[in-house]
Amino acid sequence: MTFLVHQVFKSVADSYDAMNDVMSCGVHRLWKDELMRTLDPSPRTRLLDVAGGTGDIAFRYLKYISDMKGDGHVTIADINGSMLEEGKKRALNLELNQDNVSWVECDAENLPMESDSYSAYTIAFGIRNVTHIDKALDEAYRVLEPGGRFLCLEFSQVNPAALRWLYDQYSFNVIPVMGHVVAGQWKPYQYLVESIRKFPCQEDFKYMIESAGFRCVTYTNLTFGVVAIHSGFKL
């Protein structure tokens, strides 16, 4: 699955952000803003953003810290070099201080970072694409220091059932077509839709996070459960 995911995101890297806007009508920006508000970082926060690719979460973190007149640092990790290259281009366009960002091409299931080295770990729309979710969660727990926080923003299960049916119709019948029209790609977006449906529901994913050792695990549904933010602490 790792090779498949690598090829999928390599093929859509240069149009990934545009497609996110089209598919969600821009709402993904609000979801990511809410993730950052939930994290509520301080200048002392040492953030590892996994599957961070084009930098959406990392750049929000740096702006959040900048608004506090602070100077933070974020490590962006992604298995796909093409996505990281797009992120680096965006960082240059935004004229970010490159000393505040580190870019690491690596697997979420086998992070090269030392244990107990970060105070926060975020992953947005990425964990459903790893081959072994339990291994990625174990690695998240390992690299966080005691008291560190895990936050995951991911597509989840829509409620109520009637709304879920409408969402499924949109996902399977509209999103791949949008991918073809906007990005010239059909199959990658078909894969993305299918990966969303295979991902565990809110309660099942909560249990998986707890099984990795995290405590005080909670989740918050956004947009009727289209996405959810799961939170846990290494205590």
Short mmCIF file of C-alpha atoms in Angstrom, two decimals:
data_model
loop_
_atom_site.label_atom_id
_atom_site.label_comp_id
_atom_site.label_asym_id
_atom_site.label_seq_id
_atom_site.Cartn_x
_atom_site.Cartn_y
_atom_site.Cartn_z
CA MET A 1 0.00 0.00 0.00
CA THR A 2 2.90 2.38 0.73
CA PHE A 3 4.01 2.32 -2.93
CA LEU A 4 0.42 2.91 -4.09
CA VAL A 5 0.00 5.88 -1.77
CA HIS A 6 3.36 7.27 -2.86
CA GLN A 7 2.34 7.11 -6.51
CA VAL A 8 -1.11 8.58 -5.83
CA PHE A 9 0.24 11.66 -4.08
CA LYS A 10 3.18 12.06 -6.45
CA SER A 11 0.72 12.27 -9.34
CA VAL A 12 -1.44 14.96 -7.69
CA ALA A 13 1.17 16.92 -5.72
CA ASP A 14 1.08 20.07 -7.87
CA SER A 15 -2.73 20.25 -7.82
CA TYR A 16 -3.40 18.86 -4.34
CA ASP A 17 -4.20 22.17 -2.65
CA ALA A 18 -6.44 23.34 -5.49
CA MET A 19 -8.36 20.07 -5.43
CA ASN A 20 -8.86 20.32 -1.66
CA ASP A 21 -10.53 23.69 -2.21
CA VAL A 22 -12.72 22.37 -5.00
CA MET A 23 -13.75 19.14 -3.26
CA SER A 24 -14.60 20.78 0.07
CA CYS A 25 -15.72 24.18 -1.27
CA GLY A 26 -12.91 25.62 0.82
CA VAL A 27 -14.21 24.16 4.09
CA HIS A 28 -10.99 22.17 4.61
CA ARG A 29 -9.37 25.50 5.52
CA LEU A 30 -11.84 25.97 8.38
CA TRP A 31 -11.24 22.41 9.59
CA LYS A 32 -7.48 23.01 9.67
CA ASP A 33 -7.97 26.33 11.46
CA GLU A 34 -10.00 24.49 14.09
CA LEU A 35 -7.23 21.92 14.48
CA MET A 36 -4.77 24.72 15.23
CA ARG A 37 -7.15 26.37 17.69
CA THR A 38 -7.52 23.01 19.42
CA LEU A 39 -3.75 22.63 19.65
CA ASP A 40 -3.39 26.22 20.88
CA PRO A 41 0.42 26.10 20.67
CA SER A 42 2.85 28.36 22.48
CA PRO A 43 6.32 29.51 21.32
CA ARG A 44 7.70 26.64 23.42
CA THR A 45 5.73 24.04 21.43
CA ARG A 46 7.98 21.71 19.43
CA LEU A 47 5.69 20.49 16.67
CA LEU A 48 6.06 17.46 14.43
CA ASP A 49 3.57 17.57 11.56
CA VAL A 50 3.39 14.16 9.89
CA ALA A 51 2.04 13.74 6.35
CA GLY A 52 2.53 17.50 6.31
CA GLY A 53 3.37 17.62 2.62
CA THR A 54 2.39 21.01 1.31
CA GLY A 55 2.62 22.69 4.71
CA ASP A 56 -1.00 23.60 5.42
CA ILE A 57 -0.81 22.73 9.13
CA ALA A 58 2.81 23.78 9.66
CA PHE A 59 2.28 27.23 8.15
CA ARG A 60 -0.81 27.74 10.30
CA TYR A 61 1.29 26.86 13.34
CA LEU A 62 3.98 29.39 12.40
CA LYS A 63 1.36 32.11 11.84
CA TYR A 64 -0.29 31.25 15.16
CA ILE A 65 3.04 31.66 16.94
CA SER A 66 3.92 34.78 14.97
CA ASP A 67 0.64 36.39 16.03
CA MET A 68 1.83 35.84 19.62
CA LYS A 69 5.08 37.63 18.74
CA GLY A 70 6.86 34.31 19.22
CA ASP A 71 9.33 32.33 17.15
CA GLY A 72 8.45 28.64 16.83
CA HIS A 73 9.85 25.67 14.95
CA VAL A 74 8.06 22.88 13.10
CA THR A 75 9.30 19.66 11.55
CA ILE A 76 7.31 18.60 8.49
CA ALA A 77 7.52 14.88 7.76
CA ASP A 78 6.08 13.21 4.67
CA ILE A 79 6.76 9.97 2.82
CA ASN A 80 6.36 11.71 -0.52
CA GLY A 81 9.17 13.94 -1.74
CA SER A 82 6.97 15.53 -4.38
CA MET A 83 4.57 16.79 -1.74
CA LEU A 84 7.47 18.17 0.31
CA GLU A 85 8.82 20.00 -2.72
CA GLU A 86 5.44 21.68 -3.18
CA GLY A 87 5.53 22.68 0.48
CA LYS A 88 9.01 24.19 0.08
CA LYS A 89 7.79 26.24 -2.89
CA ARG A 90 4.88 27.52 -0.81
CA ALA A 91 7.22 28.40 2.06
CA LEU A 92 9.36 30.48 -0.30
CA ASN A 93 6.30 32.21 -1.75
CA LEU A 94 5.13 33.02 1.78
CA GLU A 95 8.63 34.32 2.59
CA LEU A 96 8.82 32.18 5.72
CA ASN A 97 11.98 32.06 7.78
CA GLN A 98 13.52 28.77 6.62
CA ASP A 99 15.25 28.39 10.00
CA ASN A 100 11.80 27.78 11.50
CA VAL A 101 11.00 24.77 9.30
CA SER A 102 12.64 21.37 8.87
CA TRP A 103 11.65 19.02 6.05
CA VAL A 104 12.04 15.27 6.46
CA GLU A 105 11.12 12.60 3.91
CA CYS A 106 10.18 9.55 5.98
CA ASP A 107 7.57 6.93 6.76
CA ALA A 108 5.05 7.63 9.54
CA GLU A 109 5.47 4.00 10.62
CA ASN A 110 9.23 4.37 11.07
CA LEU A 111 10.12 7.92 12.07
CA PRO A 112 13.83 8.82 12.25
CA MET A 113 13.20 11.21 15.16
CA GLU A 114 14.48 10.52 18.66
CA SER A 115 12.08 9.37 21.37
CA ASP A 116 10.52 11.97 23.67
CA SER A 117 11.59 14.83 21.38
CA TYR A 118 8.36 16.72 20.54
CA SER A 119 5.67 18.36 22.61
CA ALA A 120 3.01 18.06 19.88
CA TYR A 121 2.30 15.73 16.96
CA THR A 122 -0.25 16.58 14.29
CA ILE A 123 -1.41 14.60 11.28
CA ALA A 124 -4.15 15.93 8.98
CA PHE A 125 -5.77 13.76 6.32
CA GLY A 126 -2.81 11.41 6.35
CA ILE A 127 -3.21 8.59 8.82
CA ARG A 128 -5.80 6.74 6.75
CA ASN A 129 -3.14 6.37 4.04
CA VAL A 130 -0.55 4.54 6.13
CA THR A 131 -0.34 0.77 5.74
CA HIS A 132 -0.44 -0.01 9.46
CA ILE A 133 -2.28 2.63 11.47
CA ASP A 134 -1.30 0.99 14.75
CA LYS A 135 2.40 1.34 13.92
CA ALA A 136 1.98 5.01 13.04
CA LEU A 137 0.22 5.59 16.36
CA ASP A 138 2.99 3.74 18.22
CA GLU A 139 5.55 6.00 16.55
CA ALA A 140 3.54 9.10 17.44
CA TYR A 141 3.56 7.99 21.07
CA ARG A 142 7.29 7.26 21.00
CA VAL A 143 8.44 10.63 19.64
CA LEU A 144 6.23 12.66 21.98
CA GLU A 145 7.64 13.72 25.32
CA PRO A 146 5.65 12.97 28.51
CA GLY A 147 2.75 15.40 28.53
CA GLY A 148 2.90 15.73 24.75
CA ARG A 149 -0.27 15.94 22.70
CA PHE A 150 -1.41 13.94 19.68
CA LEU A 151 -3.92 15.54 17.32
CA CYS A 152 -5.38 13.95 14.23
CA LEU A 153 -7.71 15.59 11.71
CA GLU A 154 -9.25 12.96 9.48
CA PHE A 155 -12.33 12.12 7.46
CA SER A 156 -14.76 10.12 9.54
CA GLN A 157 -18.32 8.77 9.62
CA VAL A 158 -21.14 11.15 8.78
CA ASN A 159 -24.28 11.17 10.92
CA PRO A 160 -27.24 10.92 10.56
CA ALA A 161 -27.63 8.04 8.09
CA ALA A 162 -29.69 10.05 5.58
CA LEU A 163 -26.97 12.66 5.34
CA ARG A 164 -24.38 9.89 5.03
CA TRP A 165 -26.18 8.60 1.93
CA LEU A 166 -26.06 12.05 0.31
CA TYR A 167 -22.39 12.40 1.22
CA ASP A 168 -21.62 9.02 -0.35
CA GLN A 169 -23.33 10.03 -3.58
CA TYR A 170 -21.25 13.20 -3.71
CA SER A 171 -18.02 11.38 -2.83
CA PHE A 172 -18.25 8.53 -5.32
CA ASN A 173 -19.99 10.30 -8.18
CA VAL A 174 -18.68 13.86 -8.04
CA ILE A 175 -15.21 13.94 -6.48
CA PRO A 176 -13.51 11.64 -9.07
CA VAL A 177 -15.06 13.71 -11.85
CA MET A 178 -13.71 16.89 -10.22
CA GLY A 179 -10.31 15.26 -10.02
CA HIS A 180 -10.41 14.53 -13.72
CA VAL A 181 -11.57 18.04 -14.68
CA VAL A 182 -9.38 20.09 -12.33
CA ALA A 183 -6.27 17.91 -11.98
CA GLY A 184 -6.53 15.64 -15.02
CA GLN A 185 -6.58 12.66 -12.64
CA TRP A 186 -9.43 10.24 -11.99
CA LYS A 187 -7.94 7.20 -10.27
CA PRO A 188 -6.09 9.04 -7.46
CA TYR A 189 -9.30 10.70 -6.33
CA GLN A 190 -11.23 7.48 -6.62
CA TYR A 191 -8.62 5.99 -4.29
CA LEU A 192 -8.99 8.89 -1.87
CA VAL A 193 -12.76 8.38 -1.66
CA GLU A 194 -12.38 4.65 -1.11
CA SER A 195 -9.73 5.18 1.58
CA ILE A 196 -12.13 7.44 3.47
CA ARG A 197 -14.80 4.77 3.53
CA LYS A 198 -12.38 2.14 4.83
CA PHE A 199 -11.14 4.29 7.71
CA PRO A 200 -12.43 3.37 11.20
CA CYS A 201 -15.37 5.29 12.65
CA GLN A 202 -14.84 7.80 15.45
CA GLU A 203 -15.19 5.37 18.35
CA ASP A 204 -13.06 2.64 16.76
CA PHE A 205 -10.26 5.10 16.01
CA LYS A 206 -10.49 6.44 19.57
CA TYR A 207 -9.92 2.88 20.82
CA MET A 208 -6.90 2.48 18.53
CA ILE A 209 -5.36 5.68 19.91
CA GLU A 210 -5.92 4.47 23.46
CA SER A 211 -4.37 1.11 22.57
CA ALA A 212 -1.18 2.94 21.54
CA GLY A 213 -0.88 4.24 25.09
CA PHE A 214 -2.51 7.66 24.85
CA ARG A 215 -4.76 8.87 27.64
CA CYS A 216 -7.59 11.41 27.92
CA VAL A 217 -8.54 10.54 24.34
CA THR A 218 -11.46 12.52 22.94
CA TYR A 219 -12.83 13.48 19.56
CA THR A 220 -14.83 16.36 18.12
CA ASN A 221 -16.98 16.00 15.02
CA LEU A 222 -16.94 18.78 12.46
CA THR A 223 -19.54 19.28 9.71
CA PHE A 224 -21.77 16.43 10.92
CA GLY A 225 -18.83 14.06 11.22
CA VAL A 226 -17.47 14.53 7.71
CA VAL A 227 -14.23 14.98 9.61
CA ALA A 228 -13.25 14.54 13.24
CA ILE A 229 -10.42 15.82 15.40
CA HIS A 230 -9.05 13.16 17.75
CA SER A 231 -6.91 14.24 20.67
CA GLY A 232 -4.79 12.28 23.12
CA PHE A 233 -1.96 12.83 25.59
CA LYS A 234 1.18 10.89 26.45
CA LEU A 235 0.99 10.76 30.25
#
